mmCIF file of C-alpha atoms and ligand atoms in Angstrom:
data_model
loop_
_atom_site.group_PDB
_atom_site.id
_atom_site.type_symbol
_atom_site.label_atom_id
_atom_site.label_comp_id
_atom_site.label_asym_id
_atom_site.label_seq_id
_atom_site.Cartn_x
_atom_site.Cartn_y
_atom_site.Cartn_z
ATOM 1 C CA MET A 1302 11.925 -118.873 -13.252
ATOM 2 C CA ARG A 1303 13.395 -118.412 -17.318
ATOM 3 C CA ARG A 1304 10.636 -116.360 -17.481
ATOM 4 C CA PHE A 1305 12.724 -115.249 -20.933
ATOM 5 C CA GLU A 1306 14.327 -118.601 -21.945
ATOM 6 C CA GLY A 1307 14.474 -118.361 -26.177
ATOM 7 C CA GLN A 1308 13.987 -113.914 -26.138
ATOM 8 C CA THR A 1309 15.709 -111.144 -27.254
ATOM 9 C CA VAL A 1310 15.978 -108.396 -25.124
ATOM 10 C CA LEU A 1311 17.746 -104.774 -25.780
ATOM 11 C CA VAL A 1312 18.560 -103.111 -23.192
ATOM 12 C CA THR A 1313 19.543 -98.942 -23.903
ATOM 13 C CA GLY A 1314 21.928 -97.572 -20.898
ATOM 14 C CA GLY A 1315 22.983 -101.533 -20.497
ATOM 15 C CA ALA A 1316 26.416 -100.921 -18.846
ATOM 16 C CA LYS A 1317 25.567 -99.425 -15.965
ATOM 17 C CA GLY A 1318 23.593 -99.132 -12.821
ATOM 18 C CA ILE A 1319 19.989 -99.976 -13.331
ATOM 19 C CA GLY A 1320 20.429 -101.128 -17.415
ATOM 20 C CA ALA A 1321 23.105 -103.310 -15.765
ATOM 21 C CA ALA A 1322 21.137 -104.905 -13.455
ATOM 22 C CA THR A 1323 18.000 -105.517 -15.575
ATOM 23 C CA ALA A 1324 20.423 -106.827 -17.783
ATOM 24 C CA ALA A 1325 21.175 -109.174 -15.899
ATOM 25 C CA ARG A 1326 18.415 -110.623 -14.427
ATOM 26 C CA LEU A 1327 16.738 -110.806 -17.822
ATOM 27 C CA ALA A 1328 19.708 -112.926 -18.852
ATOM 28 C CA SER A 1329 19.409 -115.027 -15.629
ATOM 29 C CA GLU A 1330 16.193 -115.507 -16.576
ATOM 30 C CA GLY A 1331 16.955 -116.979 -20.736
ATOM 31 C CA ALA A 1332 17.017 -113.664 -22.687
ATOM 32 C CA GLN A 1333 19.643 -112.868 -25.323
ATOM 33 C CA VAL A 1334 20.296 -110.031 -24.415
ATOM 34 C CA VAL A 1335 22.211 -107.069 -26.059
ATOM 35 C CA VAL A 1336 23.259 -104.533 -23.683
ATOM 36 C CA ALA A 1337 23.642 -100.839 -26.108
ATOM 37 C CA ASP A 1338 25.344 -97.999 -24.880
ATOM 38 C CA PHE A 1339 27.794 -94.734 -25.323
ATOM 39 C CA ASP A 1340 30.092 -96.342 -22.552
ATOM 40 C CA GLU A 1341 31.624 -99.341 -24.728
ATOM 41 C CA ALA A 1342 34.240 -100.193 -22.466
ATOM 42 C CA ALA A 1343 31.393 -101.031 -20.145
ATOM 43 C CA ALA A 1344 28.760 -102.635 -21.839
ATOM 44 C CA THR A 1345 31.668 -104.822 -23.265
ATOM 45 C CA GLU A 1346 32.390 -105.737 -19.068
ATOM 46 C CA THR A 1347 28.724 -105.610 -18.510
ATOM 47 C CA ALA A 1348 28.236 -108.022 -21.477
ATOM 48 C CA GLU A 1349 30.958 -110.287 -21.153
ATOM 49 C CA ARG A 1350 29.625 -110.799 -17.739
ATOM 50 C CA ILE A 1351 26.191 -111.679 -18.439
ATOM 51 C CA GLY A 1352 26.955 -114.035 -21.614
ATOM 52 C CA GLY A 1353 25.238 -111.254 -24.012
ATOM 53 C CA ARG A 1354 26.810 -108.908 -26.363
ATOM 54 C CA ALA A 1355 27.722 -105.327 -26.261
ATOM 55 C CA VAL A 1356 26.164 -102.583 -29.437
ATOM 56 C CA ARG A 1357 28.510 -99.013 -28.837
ATOM 57 C CA CYS A 1358 25.161 -96.598 -29.282
ATOM 58 C CA ASP A 1359 24.565 -93.235 -28.131
ATOM 59 C CA VAL A 1360 20.259 -93.143 -27.831
ATOM 60 C CA THR A 1361 19.785 -89.184 -29.245
ATOM 61 C CA SER A 1362 21.221 -90.318 -32.575
ATOM 62 C CA ARG A 1363 18.782 -92.127 -34.855
ATOM 63 C CA ALA A 1364 21.651 -93.907 -36.689
ATOM 64 C CA ASP A 1365 23.296 -95.247 -33.646
ATOM 65 C CA VAL A 1366 20.044 -96.993 -31.994
ATOM 66 C CA GLU A 1367 18.036 -97.817 -35.454
ATOM 67 C CA ALA A 1368 21.504 -100.044 -35.826
ATOM 68 C CA ALA A 1369 21.359 -101.107 -32.141
ATOM 69 C CA VAL A 1370 17.563 -102.347 -32.628
ATOM 70 C CA ALA A 1371 18.975 -104.268 -36.035
ATOM 71 C CA ALA A 1372 21.470 -105.854 -33.914
ATOM 72 C CA ALA A 1373 19.074 -107.086 -31.464
ATOM 73 C CA ALA A 1374 16.517 -108.303 -34.061
ATOM 74 C CA GLU A 1375 18.582 -109.851 -36.143
ATOM 75 C CA SER A 1376 17.035 -113.686 -34.891
ATOM 76 C CA GLY A 1377 14.143 -111.309 -37.010
ATOM 77 C CA ARG A 1378 12.810 -111.066 -33.572
ATOM 78 C CA LEU A 1379 12.496 -108.834 -30.358
ATOM 79 C CA ASP A 1380 10.053 -109.505 -27.672
ATOM 80 C CA VAL A 1381 11.676 -107.158 -25.540
ATOM 81 C CA LEU A 1382 13.261 -103.504 -24.569
ATOM 82 C CA VAL A 1383 14.309 -101.747 -21.374
ATOM 83 C CA THR A 1384 15.342 -98.094 -22.246
ATOM 84 C CA CYS A 1385 17.886 -96.925 -19.032
ATOM 85 C CA ALA A 1386 19.875 -94.416 -20.858
ATOM 86 C CA GLY A 1387 20.275 -91.739 -18.895
ATOM 87 C CA ILE A 1388 22.157 -88.148 -17.194
ATOM 88 C CA ILE A 1389 21.121 -85.694 -15.186
ATOM 89 C CA ARG A 1390 22.423 -81.838 -15.166
ATOM 90 C CA ASP A 1391 20.923 -80.129 -12.429
ATOM 91 C CA ASN A 1392 20.476 -76.638 -11.500
ATOM 92 C CA LEU A 1393 18.028 -74.093 -10.310
ATOM 93 C CA ILE A 1394 15.656 -72.811 -13.311
ATOM 94 C CA HIS A 1395 17.317 -69.508 -13.151
ATOM 95 C CA LYS A 1396 20.318 -70.982 -13.662
ATOM 96 C CA MET A 1397 19.516 -73.860 -15.814
ATOM 97 C CA THR A 1398 21.404 -73.527 -19.589
ATOM 98 C CA ASP A 1399 20.246 -74.219 -22.566
ATOM 99 C CA ASP A 1400 22.780 -77.052 -22.760
ATOM 100 C CA ASP A 1401 21.033 -78.253 -19.577
ATOM 101 C CA TRP A 1402 17.505 -78.378 -20.218
ATOM 102 C CA GLU A 1403 18.113 -80.012 -24.010
ATOM 103 C CA ALA A 1404 20.873 -82.346 -23.071
ATOM 104 C CA VAL A 1405 18.055 -83.647 -20.257
ATOM 105 C CA ILE A 1406 15.763 -83.703 -22.665
ATOM 106 C CA ALA A 1407 17.896 -84.827 -25.856
ATOM 107 C CA THR A 1408 18.555 -88.333 -23.708
ATOM 108 C CA HIS A 1409 15.407 -89.186 -21.961
ATOM 109 C CA LEU A 1410 12.888 -87.713 -24.350
ATOM 110 C CA ARG A 1411 14.185 -88.154 -27.551
ATOM 111 C CA GLY A 1412 16.540 -91.535 -26.716
ATOM 112 C CA THR A 1413 13.625 -93.218 -25.399
ATOM 113 C CA PHE A 1414 10.780 -91.641 -28.799
ATOM 114 C CA LEU A 1415 13.926 -92.828 -30.905
ATOM 115 C CA ALA A 1416 14.269 -96.470 -28.947
ATOM 116 C CA ALA A 1417 10.370 -97.205 -28.922
ATOM 117 C CA GLN A 1418 9.842 -96.120 -32.722
ATOM 118 C CA ALA A 1419 12.525 -98.680 -33.938
ATOM 119 C CA ALA A 1420 11.759 -101.403 -31.022
ATOM 120 C CA GLN A 1421 7.920 -101.292 -32.410
ATOM 121 C CA ALA A 1422 8.183 -101.849 -35.685
ATOM 122 C CA VAL A 1423 9.906 -104.840 -35.490
ATOM 123 C CA MET A 1424 7.108 -105.792 -32.577
ATOM 124 C CA THR A 1425 3.975 -104.779 -34.190
ATOM 125 C CA GLN A 1426 5.255 -107.392 -37.092
ATOM 126 C CA GLN A 1427 5.999 -110.397 -34.924
ATOM 127 C CA GLY A 1428 2.472 -109.332 -33.432
ATOM 128 C CA SER A 1429 3.685 -109.363 -29.703
ATOM 129 C CA GLY A 1430 7.055 -107.845 -26.871
ATOM 130 C CA SER A 1431 7.111 -105.416 -24.397
ATOM 131 C CA MET A 1432 8.822 -101.914 -23.128
ATOM 132 C CA VAL A 1433 9.747 -100.926 -20.260
ATOM 133 C CA LEU A 1434 10.416 -97.037 -19.804
ATOM 134 C CA VAL A 1435 12.547 -95.657 -16.629
ATOM 135 C CA SER A 1436 10.728 -92.448 -15.870
ATOM 136 C CA SER A 1437 11.443 -91.174 -12.024
ATOM 137 C CA VAL A 1438 9.564 -90.248 -8.535
ATOM 138 C CA SER A 1439 11.417 -86.703 -10.033
ATOM 139 C CA ALA A 1440 7.931 -86.488 -12.637
ATOM 140 C CA LEU A 1441 6.716 -85.459 -9.870
ATOM 141 C CA GLY A 1442 8.647 -82.527 -8.959
ATOM 142 C CA ASN A 1443 11.802 -82.136 -7.676
ATOM 143 C CA ARG A 1444 14.192 -79.144 -6.632
ATOM 144 C CA GLY A 1445 16.750 -78.968 -9.544
ATOM 145 C CA GLN A 1446 15.780 -81.140 -11.507
ATOM 146 C CA ALA A 1447 13.260 -78.837 -14.068
ATOM 147 C CA ASN A 1448 14.675 -80.396 -17.528
ATOM 148 C CA TYR A 1449 15.064 -84.262 -15.637
ATOM 149 C CA SER A 1450 10.576 -83.683 -14.408
ATOM 150 C CA ALA A 1451 10.072 -82.852 -17.058
ATOM 151 C CA ALA A 1452 11.978 -85.492 -19.187
ATOM 152 C CA LYS A 1453 10.724 -88.701 -16.885
ATOM 153 C CA ALA A 1454 7.237 -86.721 -16.967
ATOM 154 C CA GLY A 1455 7.027 -86.559 -20.546
ATOM 155 C CA LEU A 1456 7.534 -90.396 -20.120
ATOM 156 C CA GLN A 1457 5.180 -91.242 -18.570
ATOM 157 C CA GLY A 1458 2.477 -89.757 -20.876
ATOM 158 C CA LEU A 1459 4.710 -91.469 -23.689
ATOM 159 C CA THR A 1460 3.979 -94.671 -22.068
ATOM 160 C CA LYS A 1461 0.301 -94.675 -22.553
ATOM 161 C CA THR A 1462 0.747 -93.726 -26.145
ATOM 162 C CA LEU A 1463 2.494 -96.633 -25.804
ATOM 163 C CA ALA A 1464 0.418 -98.483 -24.667
ATOM 164 C CA ILE A 1465 -3.381 -97.256 -26.468
ATOM 165 C CA GLU A 1466 -1.257 -97.806 -30.133
ATOM 166 C CA LEU A 1467 0.361 -101.064 -29.753
ATOM 167 C CA GLY A 1468 -2.106 -102.326 -27.935
ATOM 168 C CA ARG A 1469 -3.650 -104.057 -30.732
ATOM 169 C CA PHE A 1470 -0.806 -105.683 -32.314
ATOM 170 C CA GLY A 1471 -0.017 -107.538 -28.533
ATOM 171 C CA VAL A 1472 2.570 -104.456 -28.138
ATOM 172 C CA ARG A 1473 2.830 -103.968 -24.030
ATOM 173 C CA ALA A 1474 4.115 -100.664 -22.422
ATOM 174 C CA ASN A 1475 5.361 -99.908 -18.564
ATOM 175 C CA CYS A 1476 7.030 -97.804 -17.239
ATOM 176 C CA VAL A 1477 8.827 -97.573 -13.646
ATOM 177 C CA ALA A 1478 9.620 -94.089 -11.701
ATOM 178 C CA PRO A 1479 12.165 -95.390 -9.484
ATOM 179 C CA GLY A 1480 13.621 -93.056 -6.325
ATOM 180 C CA PHE A 1481 16.750 -93.184 -4.861
ATOM 181 C CA ILE A 1482 18.637 -96.003 -6.146
ATOM 182 C CA ALA A 1483 22.904 -96.380 -5.387
ATOM 183 C CA THR A 1484 24.036 -95.707 -8.899
ATOM 184 C CA ALA A 1485 26.947 -94.115 -10.475
ATOM 185 C CA MET A 1486 23.717 -90.746 -11.160
ATOM 186 C CA THR A 1487 23.033 -90.631 -7.444
ATOM 187 C CA GLN A 1488 26.393 -90.207 -6.635
ATOM 188 C CA GLN A 1489 26.918 -87.711 -8.911
ATOM 189 C CA THR A 1490 24.921 -86.085 -7.326
ATOM 190 C CA ALA A 1491 25.967 -86.356 -3.622
ATOM 191 C CA GLU A 1492 29.549 -84.993 -4.701
ATOM 192 C CA ARG A 1493 27.404 -82.416 -6.685
ATOM 193 C CA ILE A 1494 26.322 -80.745 -2.821
ATOM 194 C CA GLY A 1495 29.853 -82.492 -1.573
ATOM 195 C CA MET A 1496 28.817 -85.147 0.640
ATOM 196 C CA SER A 1497 30.170 -88.422 1.173
ATOM 197 C CA PHE A 1498 27.765 -90.847 -1.064
ATOM 198 C CA ASP A 1499 27.590 -93.286 2.391
ATOM 199 C CA ASP A 1500 25.625 -89.637 4.609
ATOM 200 C CA PHE A 1501 24.275 -88.761 1.936
ATOM 201 C CA GLN A 1502 22.655 -92.185 0.832
ATOM 202 C CA ALA A 1503 21.734 -92.702 5.167
ATOM 203 C CA THR A 1504 20.761 -89.096 4.454
ATOM 204 C CA ALA A 1505 17.600 -90.059 2.494
ATOM 205 C CA ALA A 1506 17.207 -93.509 3.833
ATOM 206 C CA GLU A 1507 15.520 -91.258 6.863
ATOM 207 C CA GLN A 1508 12.838 -90.056 4.021
ATOM 208 C CA ILE A 1509 11.923 -93.460 2.757
ATOM 209 C CA PRO A 1510 9.315 -95.462 4.593
ATOM 210 C CA LEU A 1511 11.154 -98.915 4.697
ATOM 211 C CA ARG A 1512 14.098 -97.212 5.978
ATOM 212 C CA ARG A 1513 16.681 -98.057 3.088
ATOM 213 C CA VAL A 1514 17.984 -96.732 -0.580
ATOM 214 C CA GLY A 1515 17.222 -98.602 -3.218
ATOM 215 C CA GLN A 1516 19.941 -100.895 -5.672
ATOM 216 C CA PRO A 1517 19.781 -101.319 -9.221
ATOM 217 C CA GLU A 1518 18.401 -104.905 -8.842
ATOM 218 C CA ASP A 1519 15.912 -103.660 -6.800
ATOM 219 C CA VAL A 1520 14.198 -101.937 -9.706
ATOM 220 C CA ALA A 1521 15.761 -105.530 -12.743
ATOM 221 C CA GLY A 1522 13.139 -106.633 -10.725
ATOM 222 C CA VAL A 1523 9.694 -104.568 -11.405
ATOM 223 C CA ILE A 1524 11.773 -104.143 -14.550
ATOM 224 C CA ALA A 1525 11.448 -108.551 -15.522
ATOM 225 C CA PHE A 1526 8.019 -108.829 -14.135
ATOM 226 C CA LEU A 1527 6.276 -105.671 -16.208
ATOM 227 C CA CYS A 1528 8.105 -107.465 -19.713
ATOM 228 C CA SER A 1529 7.308 -111.205 -18.707
ATOM 229 C CA ASP A 1530 3.748 -112.567 -19.181
ATOM 230 C CA ASP A 1531 3.270 -112.231 -15.424
ATOM 231 C CA ALA A 1532 2.247 -108.743 -17.017
ATOM 232 C CA ALA A 1533 0.527 -109.899 -19.873
ATOM 233 C CA TYR A 1534 -2.871 -108.255 -19.355
ATOM 234 C CA VAL A 1535 -0.778 -104.923 -17.177
ATOM 235 C CA THR A 1536 0.175 -102.144 -20.374
ATOM 236 C CA GLY A 1537 0.381 -98.577 -20.093
ATOM 237 C CA GLN A 1538 1.144 -98.462 -16.296
ATOM 238 C CA VAL A 1539 3.224 -96.562 -14.116
ATOM 239 C CA ILE A 1540 5.252 -98.589 -10.768
ATOM 240 C CA TYR A 1541 6.441 -96.460 -8.384
ATOM 241 C CA VAL A 1542 9.415 -98.178 -6.958
ATOM 242 C CA SER A 1543 10.607 -96.216 -4.028
ATOM 243 C CA GLY A 1544 10.339 -98.141 -0.840
ATOM 244 C CA GLY A 1545 7.549 -95.617 -0.094
ATOM 245 C CA PRO A 1546 3.950 -94.579 -1.877
HETATM 246 P P1 NAD B 169 24.094 -94.717 -14.390
HETATM 247 O O1 NAD B 169 24.579 -93.377 -14.810
HETATM 248 O O2 NAD B 169 24.458 -95.758 -13.509
HETATM 249 O O3 NAD B 169 23.346 -95.509 -15.451
HETATM 250 C C1 NAD B 169 23.172 -94.549 -16.791
HETATM 251 C C2 NAD B 169 23.955 -95.196 -18.030
HETATM 252 O O4 NAD B 169 23.411 -94.203 -19.397
HETATM 253 C C3 NAD B 169 25.037 -95.460 -18.488
HETATM 254 O O5 NAD B 169 25.669 -96.736 -18.578
HETATM 255 C C4 NAD B 169 25.058 -94.176 -19.276
HETATM 256 O O6 NAD B 169 26.842 -94.426 -19.879
HETATM 257 C C5 NAD B 169 23.694 -94.258 -20.105
HETATM 258 N N1 NAD B 169 23.901 -93.348 -21.093
HETATM 259 C C6 NAD B 169 23.693 -91.995 -20.714
HETATM 260 N N2 NAD B 169 23.523 -91.675 -21.850
HETATM 261 C C7 NAD B 169 23.141 -92.165 -22.773
HETATM 262 C C8 NAD B 169 23.628 -91.970 -24.159
HETATM 263 N N3 NAD B 169 22.888 -90.937 -24.326
HETATM 264 N N4 NAD B 169 22.681 -92.894 -25.061
HETATM 265 C C9 NAD B 169 23.275 -94.187 -24.360
HETATM 266 N N5 NAD B 169 23.724 -94.258 -23.350
HETATM 267 C C10 NAD B 169 24.037 -93.383 -22.387
HETATM 268 O O7 NAD B 169 22.057 -94.629 -13.407
HETATM 269 P P2 NAD B 169 21.177 -94.530 -13.403
HETATM 270 O O8 NAD B 169 20.888 -94.757 -12.008
HETATM 271 O O9 NAD B 169 21.433 -96.908 -13.593
HETATM 272 O O10 NAD B 169 20.155 -94.577 -14.526
HETATM 273 C C11 NAD B 169 19.629 -95.646 -15.255
HETATM 274 C C12 NAD B 169 17.470 -94.773 -15.664
HETATM 275 O O11 NAD B 169 16.991 -94.892 -14.824
HETATM 276 C C13 NAD B 169 17.902 -93.474 -16.077
HETATM 277 O O12 NAD B 169 16.961 -92.968 -16.728
HETATM 278 C C14 NAD B 169 17.770 -92.925 -14.833
HETATM 279 O O13 NAD B 169 17.433 -91.343 -15.170
HETATM 280 C C15 NAD B 169 16.770 -93.045 -14.019
HETATM 281 N N6 NAD B 169 16.722 -92.991 -12.553
HETATM 282 C C16 NAD B 169 17.397 -93.662 -11.809
HETATM 283 C C17 NAD B 169 16.682 -93.431 -10.275
HETATM 284 C C18 NAD B 169 18.369 -93.156 -9.884
HETATM 285 O O14 NAD B 169 17.968 -93.013 -8.433
HETATM 286 N N7 NAD B 169 19.048 -93.373 -9.626
HETATM 287 C C19 NAD B 169 15.444 -92.998 -10.280
HETATM 288 C C20 NAD B 169 15.231 -92.352 -10.851
HETATM 289 C C21 NAD B 169 14.902 -92.553 -12.305
#
């Protein structure tokens, strides 16, 4: 499939994990991809691997995000925005610090707000475009993730509001909510609780109806569908990509 031939795409948090898999998938279908990430070395490596461009960008910075969108829209077009930048700072509510709270809310909620705001300016002008925001099953609540679950639930509300406001300009916004995906993020959780990553994945898989943890490519495929014209009449939706209901 070459669903993104000639299209310009920006993936925030595109250096690693789900973002990198998404950048690779969209590039393999013909897109010109800008990989925006604050890990510049990893962003450059990913961009070189997929034939895209890397931009150093901290999504909590308005100036960085606006520069990344401008770089992606250099040709005057921006067809797709995927916001994957994310961090975790897990702690039970009674131990959660202001820093834990602020860092997670700033990265996920403010970072996505800034990217969506800058992208919609280009997309509404051109009368088309598609955004995919990355939520999580944690939006439904998860022990130790008051900050993260609040941010991920917020992203679902943001998605629906973007869909309502931008639909009449031909711009769609959808959301994926992954479950356990094997990336640096879940590896970090395994380290925090003192389990090997293999054991952590095996234990998680036992609770998942499809009896395996997800891979970044499992999410990338759904994101590609939502960004593509195959989903031309789909907006404001949240799709759980979690190996179960
Ligand atoms: P990851 O750690 O592999 O990738 C996250 C990327 O975001 C990294 O490249 C990192 O450098 C970048 N990043 C972090 N803060 C940034 C900032 N301020 N500015 C720019 N880039 C920044 O993790 P992942 O699992 O691929 O996570 C991608 C998204 O998927 C996140 O939003 C995460 O919350 C979400 N998610 C992951 C899982 C999972 O199980 N791995 C489940 C649900 C949702």
